[in-house]
């Protein structure tokens, strides 16, 4: 097992419902440490750049609209197997398919407004962390 860092976002649908603390508590209760955190209202350009991998998908416009509709809390989480652990804590993309006890099962509104983002692999974690944070903003 290895100590890893992953990138997380508490999306606007969740920040609007004042769920920042409740979602962060799930991370902390499960051995993930918040080593960087800030609240941003992302621009259209930032949202399009962050989600560029999905630019040809039919939901891209809706995704960018949702991500620019309110504040997002961007975070770096650190812990044992943090990347996979966070994906497990998040649950499936579609909350209707998310397992009991997961963040998306508890809090997500729909497949689009699904409350959290988490990196899916070491390469994307490194890229996504660098997209939002400089190294001096990450304090382990
Ligand atoms: P995940 O966030 O679980 O890694 P994806 O990378 O497949 O999921 O998709 C990125 C985000 O795009 C999802 O979290 C969700 O907000 C949105 N999304 C994915 N599929 C759909 C869909 N069919 N309709 C609307 N929004 C979607
Ligand atoms: Mg994804």
PDB file of C-alpha atoms and ligand atoms in Angstrom:
ATOM      1  CA  UNK A   1       0.000   0.000   0.000  1.00  0.00           C
ATOM      2  CA  UNK A   2       1.191   3.454  -0.778  1.00  0.00           C
ATOM      3  CA  UNK A   3       0.414   6.957   0.402  1.00  0.00           C
ATOM      4  CA  UNK A   4      -1.117   8.759  -2.566  1.00  0.00           C
ATOM      5  CA  UNK A   5      -2.624  12.119  -3.353  1.00  0.00           C
ATOM      6  CA  UNK A   6      -5.814  12.575  -5.331  1.00  0.00           C
ATOM      7  CA  UNK A   7      -7.815  15.529  -6.547  1.00  0.00           C
ATOM      8  CA  UNK A   8     -11.381  16.063  -5.333  1.00  0.00           C
ATOM      9  CA  UNK A   9     -14.109  18.600  -6.051  1.00  0.00           C
ATOM     10  CA  UNK A  10     -17.231  19.322  -4.050  1.00  0.00           C
ATOM     11  CA  UNK A  11     -19.419  20.479  -6.926  1.00  0.00           C
ATOM     12  CA  UNK A  12     -21.800  23.467  -7.014  1.00  0.00           C
ATOM     13  CA  UNK A  13     -24.926  21.354  -6.468  1.00  0.00           C
ATOM     14  CA  UNK A  14     -23.417  20.338  -3.104  1.00  0.00           C
ATOM     15  CA  UNK A  15     -21.897  23.668  -2.032  1.00  0.00           C
ATOM     16  CA  UNK A  16     -25.262  25.343  -2.731  1.00  0.00           C
ATOM     17  CA  UNK A  17     -26.885  22.906  -0.282  1.00  0.00           C
ATOM     18  CA  UNK A  18     -24.207  23.625   2.357  1.00  0.00           C
ATOM     19  CA  UNK A  19     -22.744  20.114   2.190  1.00  0.00           C
ATOM     20  CA  UNK A  20     -19.029  21.030   2.190  1.00  0.00           C
ATOM     21  CA  UNK A  21     -18.549  19.931   5.797  1.00  0.00           C
ATOM     22  CA  UNK A  22     -20.672  16.781   5.529  1.00  0.00           C
ATOM     23  CA  UNK A  23     -18.752  15.577   2.464  1.00  0.00           C
ATOM     24  CA  UNK A  24     -15.338  16.496   3.890  1.00  0.00           C
ATOM     25  CA  UNK A  25     -16.242  14.545   7.044  1.00  0.00           C
ATOM     26  CA  UNK A  26     -16.724  11.401   4.943  1.00  0.00           C
ATOM     27  CA  UNK A  27     -13.156  11.798   3.638  1.00  0.00           C
ATOM     28  CA  UNK A  28     -11.695  12.433   7.087  1.00  0.00           C
ATOM     29  CA  UNK A  29     -13.665   9.627   8.749  1.00  0.00           C
ATOM     30  CA  UNK A  30     -12.220   7.243   6.163  1.00  0.00           C
ATOM     31  CA  UNK A  31      -8.549   8.054   6.548  1.00  0.00           C
ATOM     32  CA  UNK A  32      -8.154  10.729   3.888  1.00  0.00           C
ATOM     33  CA  UNK A  33      -6.481  13.970   4.908  1.00  0.00           C
ATOM     34  CA  UNK A  34      -7.295  17.338   3.286  1.00  0.00           C
ATOM     35  CA  UNK A  35      -3.818  18.692   2.433  1.00  0.00           C
ATOM     36  CA  UNK A  36      -5.064  21.533   0.189  1.00  0.00           C
ATOM     37  CA  UNK A  37      -8.462  23.202  -0.130  1.00  0.00           C
ATOM     38  CA  UNK A  38      -9.925  26.308  -1.686  1.00  0.00           C
ATOM     39  CA  UNK A  39     -13.296  27.569  -2.812  1.00  0.00           C
ATOM     40  CA  UNK A  40     -13.464  28.760  -6.422  1.00  0.00           C
ATOM     41  CA  UNK A  41     -16.181  29.937  -8.782  1.00  0.00           C
ATOM     42  CA  UNK A  42     -14.797  28.515 -11.980  1.00  0.00           C
ATOM     43  CA  UNK A  43     -14.992  30.328 -15.282  1.00  0.00           C
ATOM     44  CA  UNK A  44     -16.422  28.708 -18.407  1.00  0.00           C
ATOM     45  CA  UNK A  45     -12.882  28.465 -19.766  1.00  0.00           C
ATOM     46  CA  UNK A  46     -11.607  26.740 -16.593  1.00  0.00           C
ATOM     47  CA  UNK A  47     -14.515  24.251 -16.597  1.00  0.00           C
ATOM     48  CA  UNK A  48     -14.079  23.487 -20.307  1.00  0.00           C
ATOM     49  CA  UNK A  49     -10.341  22.994 -19.829  1.00  0.00           C
ATOM     50  CA  UNK A  50     -10.726  20.786 -16.785  1.00  0.00           C
ATOM     51  CA  UNK A  51     -13.295  18.548 -18.486  1.00  0.00           C
ATOM     52  CA  UNK A  52     -11.726  18.686 -21.985  1.00  0.00           C
ATOM     53  CA  UNK A  53     -11.644  14.875 -22.114  1.00  0.00           C
ATOM     54  CA  UNK A  54     -15.464  14.981 -22.305  1.00  0.00           C
ATOM     55  CA  UNK A  55     -15.722  17.769 -24.907  1.00  0.00           C
ATOM     56  CA  UNK A  56     -17.377  15.577 -27.551  1.00  0.00           C
ATOM     57  CA  UNK A  57     -19.914  14.001 -25.197  1.00  0.00           C
ATOM     58  CA  UNK A  58     -23.570  15.039 -25.461  1.00  0.00           C
ATOM     59  CA  UNK A  59     -23.643  16.182 -21.832  1.00  0.00           C
ATOM     60  CA  UNK A  60     -20.606  18.506 -22.114  1.00  0.00           C
ATOM     61  CA  UNK A  61     -22.634  21.745 -22.291  1.00  0.00           C
ATOM     62  CA  UNK A  62     -24.757  20.738 -19.312  1.00  0.00           C
ATOM     63  CA  UNK A  63     -21.621  19.734 -17.381  1.00  0.00           C
ATOM     64  CA  UNK A  64     -19.891  23.088 -17.962  1.00  0.00           C
ATOM     65  CA  UNK A  65     -23.094  24.952 -17.121  1.00  0.00           C
ATOM     66  CA  UNK A  66     -23.437  23.069 -13.820  1.00  0.00           C
ATOM     67  CA  UNK A  67     -19.782  23.556 -12.859  1.00  0.00           C
ATOM     68  CA  UNK A  68     -20.011  27.332 -13.450  1.00  0.00           C
ATOM     69  CA  UNK A  69     -23.362  27.742 -11.659  1.00  0.00           C
ATOM     70  CA  UNK A  70     -21.891  28.289  -8.177  1.00  0.00           C
ATOM     71  CA  UNK A  71     -18.865  27.734  -5.973  1.00  0.00           C
ATOM     72  CA  UNK A  72     -16.781  24.553  -6.093  1.00  0.00           C
ATOM     73  CA  UNK A  73     -14.454  23.399  -3.319  1.00  0.00           C
ATOM     74  CA  UNK A  74     -11.299  21.986  -4.910  1.00  0.00           C
ATOM     75  CA  UNK A  75      -9.189  19.780  -2.634  1.00  0.00           C
ATOM     76  CA  UNK A  76      -6.173  17.522  -2.535  1.00  0.00           C
ATOM     77  CA  UNK A  77      -6.734  14.398  -0.428  1.00  0.00           C
ATOM     78  CA  UNK A  78      -3.863  12.304   0.901  1.00  0.00           C
ATOM     79  CA  UNK A  79      -3.842   8.797   2.332  1.00  0.00           C
ATOM     80  CA  UNK A  80      -3.329   5.082   1.735  1.00  0.00           C
ATOM     81  CA  UNK A  81      -4.542   4.278  -1.792  1.00  0.00           C
ATOM     82  CA  UNK A  82      -6.232   7.680  -1.858  1.00  0.00           C
ATOM     83  CA  UNK A  83      -7.214   7.526  -5.540  1.00  0.00           C
ATOM     84  CA  UNK A  84      -9.172   4.279  -5.378  1.00  0.00           C
ATOM     85  CA  UNK A  85     -10.404   4.915  -1.848  1.00  0.00           C
ATOM     86  CA  UNK A  86     -11.919   8.244  -2.882  1.00  0.00           C
ATOM     87  CA  UNK A  87     -13.612   6.664  -5.920  1.00  0.00           C
ATOM     88  CA  UNK A  88     -15.111   4.029  -3.595  1.00  0.00           C
ATOM     89  CA  UNK A  89     -16.318   6.650  -1.123  1.00  0.00           C
ATOM     90  CA  UNK A  90     -17.863   8.667  -4.000  1.00  0.00           C
ATOM     91  CA  UNK A  91     -19.866   5.797  -5.503  1.00  0.00           C
ATOM     92  CA  UNK A  92     -21.062   5.350  -9.092  1.00  0.00           C
ATOM     93  CA  UNK A  93     -21.458   8.354 -11.406  1.00  0.00           C
ATOM     94  CA  UNK A  94     -25.215   7.809 -11.518  1.00  0.00           C
ATOM     95  CA  UNK A  95     -26.543   8.045  -7.937  1.00  0.00           C
ATOM     96  CA  UNK A  96     -29.303   5.571  -8.835  1.00  0.00           C
ATOM     97  CA  UNK A  97     -26.507   2.997  -9.215  1.00  0.00           C
ATOM     98  CA  UNK A  98     -24.361   4.148  -6.287  1.00  0.00           C
ATOM     99  CA  UNK A  99     -23.866   1.759  -3.361  1.00  0.00           C
ATOM    100  CA  UNK A 100     -25.401   2.417   0.042  1.00  0.00           C
ATOM    101  CA  UNK A 101     -23.320   4.695   2.224  1.00  0.00           C
ATOM    102  CA  UNK A 102     -21.461   6.364  -0.647  1.00  0.00           C
ATOM    103  CA  UNK A 103     -21.373  10.142  -1.005  1.00  0.00           C
ATOM    104  CA  UNK A 104     -23.328  10.092  -4.252  1.00  0.00           C
ATOM    105  CA  UNK A 105     -25.983   7.747  -2.835  1.00  0.00           C
ATOM    106  CA  UNK A 106     -26.406  10.065   0.146  1.00  0.00           C
ATOM    107  CA  UNK A 107     -26.166  13.459  -1.509  1.00  0.00           C
ATOM    108  CA  UNK A 108     -26.280  13.439  -5.342  1.00  0.00           C
ATOM    109  CA  UNK A 109     -29.353  14.786  -7.131  1.00  0.00           C
ATOM    110  CA  UNK A 110     -28.831  13.194 -10.559  1.00  0.00           C
ATOM    111  CA  UNK A 111     -26.148  11.813 -12.886  1.00  0.00           C
ATOM    112  CA  UNK A 112     -25.224  15.394 -13.824  1.00  0.00           C
ATOM    113  CA  UNK A 113     -25.546  16.977 -10.382  1.00  0.00           C
ATOM    114  CA  UNK A 114     -23.651  14.275  -8.551  1.00  0.00           C
ATOM    115  CA  UNK A 115     -21.975  16.361  -5.837  1.00  0.00           C
ATOM    116  CA  UNK A 116     -18.344  15.223  -6.151  1.00  0.00           C
ATOM    117  CA  UNK A 117     -15.490  14.648  -8.559  1.00  0.00           C
ATOM    118  CA  UNK A 118     -12.497  12.417  -7.905  1.00  0.00           C
ATOM    119  CA  UNK A 119      -9.486  11.540 -10.043  1.00  0.00           C
ATOM    120  CA  UNK A 120      -9.639   8.081 -11.615  1.00  0.00           C
ATOM    121  CA  UNK A 121      -5.921   7.188 -11.945  1.00  0.00           C
ATOM    122  CA  UNK A 122      -2.443   8.351 -10.829  1.00  0.00           C
ATOM    123  CA  UNK A 123      -1.842  10.251 -14.103  1.00  0.00           C
ATOM    124  CA  UNK A 124      -5.131  12.145 -13.959  1.00  0.00           C
ATOM    125  CA  UNK A 125      -4.641  12.839 -10.240  1.00  0.00           C
ATOM    126  CA  UNK A 126      -1.284  14.511 -10.942  1.00  0.00           C
ATOM    127  CA  UNK A 127      -2.694  16.528 -13.853  1.00  0.00           C
ATOM    128  CA  UNK A 128      -5.822  17.611 -11.998  1.00  0.00           C
ATOM    129  CA  UNK A 129      -3.916  18.619  -8.849  1.00  0.00           C
ATOM    130  CA  UNK A 130      -1.574  20.728 -11.006  1.00  0.00           C
ATOM    131  CA  UNK A 131      -4.566  22.305 -12.806  1.00  0.00           C
ATOM    132  CA  UNK A 132      -5.805  23.871  -9.556  1.00  0.00           C
ATOM    133  CA  UNK A 133      -2.892  24.053  -7.119  1.00  0.00           C
ATOM    134  CA  UNK A 134       0.717  25.163  -7.014  1.00  0.00           C
ATOM    135  CA  UNK A 135       3.045  23.012  -4.914  1.00  0.00           C
ATOM    136  CA  UNK A 136       3.269  25.649  -2.149  1.00  0.00           C
ATOM    137  CA  UNK A 137      -0.517  25.446  -1.631  1.00  0.00           C
ATOM    138  CA  UNK A 138      -0.299  21.761  -0.711  1.00  0.00           C
ATOM    139  CA  UNK A 139       0.708  21.230   2.902  1.00  0.00           C
ATOM    140  CA  UNK A 140       0.797  17.628   4.064  1.00  0.00           C
TER     141      UNK A 140
HETATM  142  P1  LIG B   1     -17.127  10.482 -12.901  1.00  0.00           P
HETATM  143  O1  LIG B   1     -17.348  11.889 -12.349  1.00  0.00           O
HETATM  144  O2  LIG B   1     -17.826   9.438 -12.060  1.00  0.00           O
HETATM  145  O3  LIG B   1     -15.668  10.163 -13.137  1.00  0.00           O
HETATM  146  P2  LIG B   1     -17.395  10.800 -15.790  1.00  0.00           P
HETATM  147  O4  LIG B   1     -15.935  11.109 -15.820  1.00  0.00           O
HETATM  148  O5  LIG B   1     -17.905   9.750 -16.717  1.00  0.00           O
HETATM  149  O6  LIG B   1     -17.880  10.420 -14.322  1.00  0.00           O
HETATM  150  O7  LIG B   1     -18.221  12.125 -16.113  1.00  0.00           O
HETATM  151  C1  LIG B   1     -17.824  13.371 -15.583  1.00  0.00           C
HETATM  152  C2  LIG B   1     -19.048  14.107 -15.077  1.00  0.00           C
HETATM  153  O8  LIG B   1     -19.905  14.414 -16.183  1.00  0.00           O
HETATM  154  C3  LIG B   1     -19.947  13.295 -14.132  1.00  0.00           C
HETATM  155  O9  LIG B   1     -19.490  13.309 -12.803  1.00  0.00           O
HETATM  156  C4  LIG B   1     -21.268  14.012 -14.291  1.00  0.00           C
HETATM  157  O10 LIG B   1     -21.318  15.227 -13.542  1.00  0.00           O
HETATM  158  C5  LIG B   1     -21.269  14.355 -15.770  1.00  0.00           C
HETATM  159  N1  LIG B   1     -21.951  13.323 -16.548  1.00  0.00           N
HETATM  160  C6  LIG B   1     -21.476  12.096 -16.896  1.00  0.00           C
HETATM  161  N2  LIG B   1     -22.392  11.401 -17.601  1.00  0.00           N
HETATM  162  C7  LIG B   1     -23.481  12.204 -17.721  1.00  0.00           C
HETATM  163  C8  LIG B   1     -24.757  12.069 -18.349  1.00  0.00           C
HETATM  164  N3  LIG B   1     -25.109  10.945 -18.993  1.00  0.00           N
HETATM  165  N4  LIG B   1     -25.613  13.118 -18.271  1.00  0.00           N
HETATM  166  C9  LIG B   1     -25.276  14.258 -17.628  1.00  0.00           C
HETATM  167  N5  LIG B   1     -24.090  14.454 -17.021  1.00  0.00           N
HETATM  168  C10 LIG B   1     -23.202  13.442 -17.049  1.00  0.00           C
HETATM  169 MG1  LIG B   2     -14.331  10.957 -14.523  1.00  0.00          MG
END
